[in-house]
């Protein structure tokens, strides 16, 4: 049903369109500003970016980024401060699925394709607390909440699929309040 592959430079416009359609500015749940330029930068790192196509159109995407990526937006910096993960941890996301494809099993396929390319590495992500659909979907993938943070008044949960998570009980998540400062402005 879906054709999953690594994103290519020619996909940037279509990826940006999907992300923008699901951004908070348009009533969606994605955190961030996904201009063509931003998406091109996110797609050009050395980490896998997986796209899912159906009938020739991109209907899903998952990004990954190294912990030491140069250009990290404030929520990613806050996520790493709240939960540094294991030695080979990477930032998972954003992940976005077209509204028409939600509930059809695409997220597990995107996640599996990414994990195939990054075996035995811990995926760490943040989810806005009010994005219950994403929280439930990632819990179904086996991810567990490891920490939480507040950034510019927004509440976020940090999730991980790593073995280090087993050492943290469900009621023992760490919490930090991250106040915006000059180091987080880009």
CSV table of C-alpha atoms in Angstrom, one decimal:
chain,number,residue,atom,x,y,z
A,1,UNK,CA,0.0,0.0,0.0
A,2,UNK,CA,2.9,2.4,0.9
A,3,UNK,CA,6.2,2.9,-0.9
A,4,UNK,CA,8.8,3.8,1.8
A,5,UNK,CA,12.2,5.1,0.8
A,6,UNK,CA,14.8,7.6,1.8
A,7,UNK,CA,13.8,11.2,1.0
A,8,UNK,CA,15.5,12.9,-2.0
A,9,UNK,CA,16.3,16.5,-2.7
A,10,UNK,CA,13.4,16.5,-5.2
A,11,UNK,CA,11.0,15.7,-2.3
A,12,UNK,CA,11.6,18.9,-0.3
A,13,UNK,CA,8.7,21.0,-1.6
A,14,UNK,CA,6.2,18.2,-1.1
A,15,UNK,CA,7.5,17.4,2.4
A,16,UNK,CA,7.3,21.1,3.3
A,17,UNK,CA,3.7,21.2,2.1
A,18,UNK,CA,2.7,18.2,4.2
A,19,UNK,CA,4.5,19.6,7.3
A,20,UNK,CA,3.0,23.1,6.9
A,21,UNK,CA,-0.5,21.6,6.5
A,22,UNK,CA,-0.1,20.0,9.9
A,23,UNK,CA,1.6,22.8,11.7
A,24,UNK,CA,0.2,24.4,14.8
A,25,UNK,CA,-0.2,27.7,12.8
A,26,UNK,CA,-2.8,25.8,10.7
A,27,UNK,CA,-4.5,24.0,13.5
A,28,UNK,CA,-2.3,20.9,13.5
A,29,UNK,CA,-0.1,19.5,16.2
A,30,UNK,CA,3.4,19.9,14.8
A,31,UNK,CA,5.7,22.2,16.6
A,32,UNK,CA,8.0,24.2,14.4
A,33,UNK,CA,8.2,26.4,11.3
A,34,UNK,CA,8.6,24.3,8.2
A,35,UNK,CA,9.5,26.5,5.3
A,36,UNK,CA,11.1,25.0,2.3
A,37,UNK,CA,14.5,26.2,3.5
A,38,UNK,CA,14.0,24.7,6.9
A,39,UNK,CA,12.9,21.4,5.4
A,40,UNK,CA,15.9,21.4,3.0
A,41,UNK,CA,18.2,21.8,5.9
A,42,UNK,CA,16.5,19.1,7.9
A,43,UNK,CA,16.8,16.7,4.9
A,44,UNK,CA,20.4,17.4,4.2
A,45,UNK,CA,22.0,15.9,7.3
A,46,UNK,CA,23.7,12.5,7.4
A,47,UNK,CA,20.8,10.9,9.2
A,48,UNK,CA,17.9,9.0,7.4
A,49,UNK,CA,14.7,10.8,6.4
A,50,UNK,CA,12.0,8.4,5.4
A,51,UNK,CA,9.1,9.3,3.2
A,52,UNK,CA,6.0,7.2,2.5
A,53,UNK,CA,4.2,7.5,-0.8
A,54,UNK,CA,0.7,6.3,-1.8
A,55,UNK,CA,-0.5,6.8,-5.3
A,56,UNK,CA,2.6,8.9,-6.1
A,57,UNK,CA,2.1,11.4,-3.3
A,58,UNK,CA,4.1,11.8,-0.1
A,59,UNK,CA,1.6,11.0,2.7
A,60,UNK,CA,4.1,10.4,5.6
A,61,UNK,CA,7.5,11.4,6.7
A,62,UNK,CA,9.9,10.7,9.6
A,63,UNK,CA,13.1,12.7,10.2
A,64,UNK,CA,16.1,11.8,12.3
A,65,UNK,CA,19.0,13.9,13.5
A,66,UNK,CA,22.2,13.3,15.3
A,67,UNK,CA,22.3,14.6,18.9
A,68,UNK,CA,25.2,16.9,17.9
A,69,UNK,CA,23.5,18.4,14.9
A,70,UNK,CA,24.6,22.0,14.4
A,71,UNK,CA,21.2,23.6,13.9
A,72,UNK,CA,18.9,22.5,16.7
A,73,UNK,CA,15.7,24.4,17.4
A,74,UNK,CA,14.9,25.3,21.0
A,75,UNK,CA,12.5,22.3,21.6
A,76,UNK,CA,15.3,19.9,20.5
A,77,UNK,CA,17.8,21.5,22.8
A,78,UNK,CA,15.3,21.4,25.7
A,79,UNK,CA,14.5,17.7,24.9
A,80,UNK,CA,18.2,16.8,25.2
A,81,UNK,CA,18.5,18.7,28.5
A,82,UNK,CA,15.5,16.9,29.9
A,83,UNK,CA,16.6,13.4,28.6
A,84,UNK,CA,20.1,13.0,27.2
A,85,UNK,CA,19.5,9.4,26.2
A,86,UNK,CA,22.2,6.8,25.7
A,87,UNK,CA,25.5,7.2,23.9
A,88,UNK,CA,24.1,6.6,20.4
A,89,UNK,CA,20.7,8.3,20.9
A,90,UNK,CA,19.3,10.4,18.1
A,91,UNK,CA,16.5,12.8,17.7
A,92,UNK,CA,13.4,11.1,16.1
A,93,UNK,CA,11.1,13.4,14.4
A,94,UNK,CA,9.2,15.3,13.4
A,95,UNK,CA,7.0,12.6,12.1
A,96,UNK,CA,3.9,13.6,10.1
A,97,UNK,CA,1.2,11.6,8.5
A,98,UNK,CA,-1.4,13.0,6.2
A,99,UNK,CA,-4.8,13.2,7.7
A,100,UNK,CA,-6.2,10.8,5.1
A,101,UNK,CA,-3.7,8.1,6.2
A,102,UNK,CA,-4.0,8.2,9.9
A,103,UNK,CA,-5.1,5.0,11.6
A,104,UNK,CA,-4.0,2.9,8.7
A,105,UNK,CA,-0.8,1.5,10.2
A,106,UNK,CA,1.6,3.9,8.5
A,107,UNK,CA,3.4,5.1,11.6
A,108,UNK,CA,4.7,1.6,12.6
A,109,UNK,CA,5.9,1.2,9.0
A,110,UNK,CA,7.8,4.5,9.0
A,111,UNK,CA,9.3,3.7,12.4
A,112,UNK,CA,10.4,0.2,11.3
A,113,UNK,CA,12.0,1.6,8.2
A,114,UNK,CA,13.9,4.1,10.3
A,115,UNK,CA,15.0,1.5,12.9
A,116,UNK,CA,16.2,-0.7,10.1
A,117,UNK,CA,18.6,2.0,9.1
A,118,UNK,CA,19.5,2.9,12.7
A,119,UNK,CA,19.6,-0.5,14.5
A,120,UNK,CA,20.2,-0.7,18.2
A,121,UNK,CA,20.1,3.1,18.6
A,122,UNK,CA,17.8,5.0,20.9
A,123,UNK,CA,15.2,7.2,19.4
A,124,UNK,CA,14.3,10.2,21.5
A,125,UNK,CA,11.5,12.6,20.7
A,126,UNK,CA,9.3,15.2,22.2
A,127,UNK,CA,5.5,15.5,21.9
A,128,UNK,CA,3.3,18.4,23.0
A,129,UNK,CA,1.2,17.3,25.9
A,130,UNK,CA,-2.1,18.1,24.1
A,131,UNK,CA,-1.2,15.9,21.2
A,132,UNK,CA,-2.9,12.8,22.7
A,133,UNK,CA,-3.1,11.0,19.3
A,134,UNK,CA,0.7,11.1,18.9
A,135,UNK,CA,1.3,10.2,22.5
A,136,UNK,CA,-0.9,7.1,22.2
A,137,UNK,CA,0.5,6.1,18.8
A,138,UNK,CA,4.1,6.3,20.1
A,139,UNK,CA,3.2,4.3,23.2
A,140,UNK,CA,1.8,1.6,20.9
A,141,UNK,CA,5.3,1.5,19.3
A,142,UNK,CA,6.7,0.7,22.7
A,143,UNK,CA,8.1,4.1,23.5
A,144,UNK,CA,7.9,5.3,27.1
A,145,UNK,CA,7.8,8.7,28.6
A,146,UNK,CA,11.2,9.5,30.2
A,147,UNK,CA,11.0,13.3,31.0
A,148,UNK,CA,9.0,16.4,30.4
A,149,UNK,CA,9.8,20.1,29.9
A,150,UNK,CA,8.1,23.4,29.5
A,151,UNK,CA,9.2,25.8,26.8
A,152,UNK,CA,7.7,29.2,26.3
A,153,UNK,CA,4.6,28.1,28.2
A,154,UNK,CA,4.1,24.9,26.2
A,155,UNK,CA,4.2,21.5,28.0
A,156,UNK,CA,6.1,18.7,26.3
A,157,UNK,CA,6.7,15.0,27.1
A,158,UNK,CA,9.9,13.3,26.1
A,159,UNK,CA,9.7,9.7,24.9
A,160,UNK,CA,12.3,7.1,24.1
A,161,UNK,CA,12.5,3.6,22.8
A,162,UNK,CA,15.9,2.9,24.4
A,163,UNK,CA,16.8,0.3,26.9
A,164,UNK,CA,17.8,3.0,29.3
A,165,UNK,CA,14.1,3.7,29.6
A,166,UNK,CA,13.6,0.5,31.5
A,167,UNK,CA,15.4,2.0,34.4
A,168,UNK,CA,12.9,4.8,34.7
A,169,UNK,CA,9.5,3.9,36.1
A,170,UNK,CA,6.3,5.4,34.7
A,171,UNK,CA,5.9,7.6,37.8
A,172,UNK,CA,9.6,8.6,37.9
A,173,UNK,CA,9.9,10.8,34.9
A,174,UNK,CA,12.2,13.8,35.2
A,175,UNK,CA,10.9,17.3,34.9
A,176,UNK,CA,12.6,20.5,34.0
A,177,UNK,CA,11.3,23.9,33.2
A,178,UNK,CA,13.1,25.5,30.3
A,179,UNK,CA,12.9,29.2,30.2
A,180,UNK,CA,13.7,30.8,26.9
A,181,UNK,CA,17.1,32.5,26.9
A,182,UNK,CA,19.4,33.9,24.3
A,183,UNK,CA,21.1,30.5,23.8
A,184,UNK,CA,17.8,29.1,22.5
A,185,UNK,CA,17.0,31.8,19.9
A,186,UNK,CA,17.9,31.1,16.3
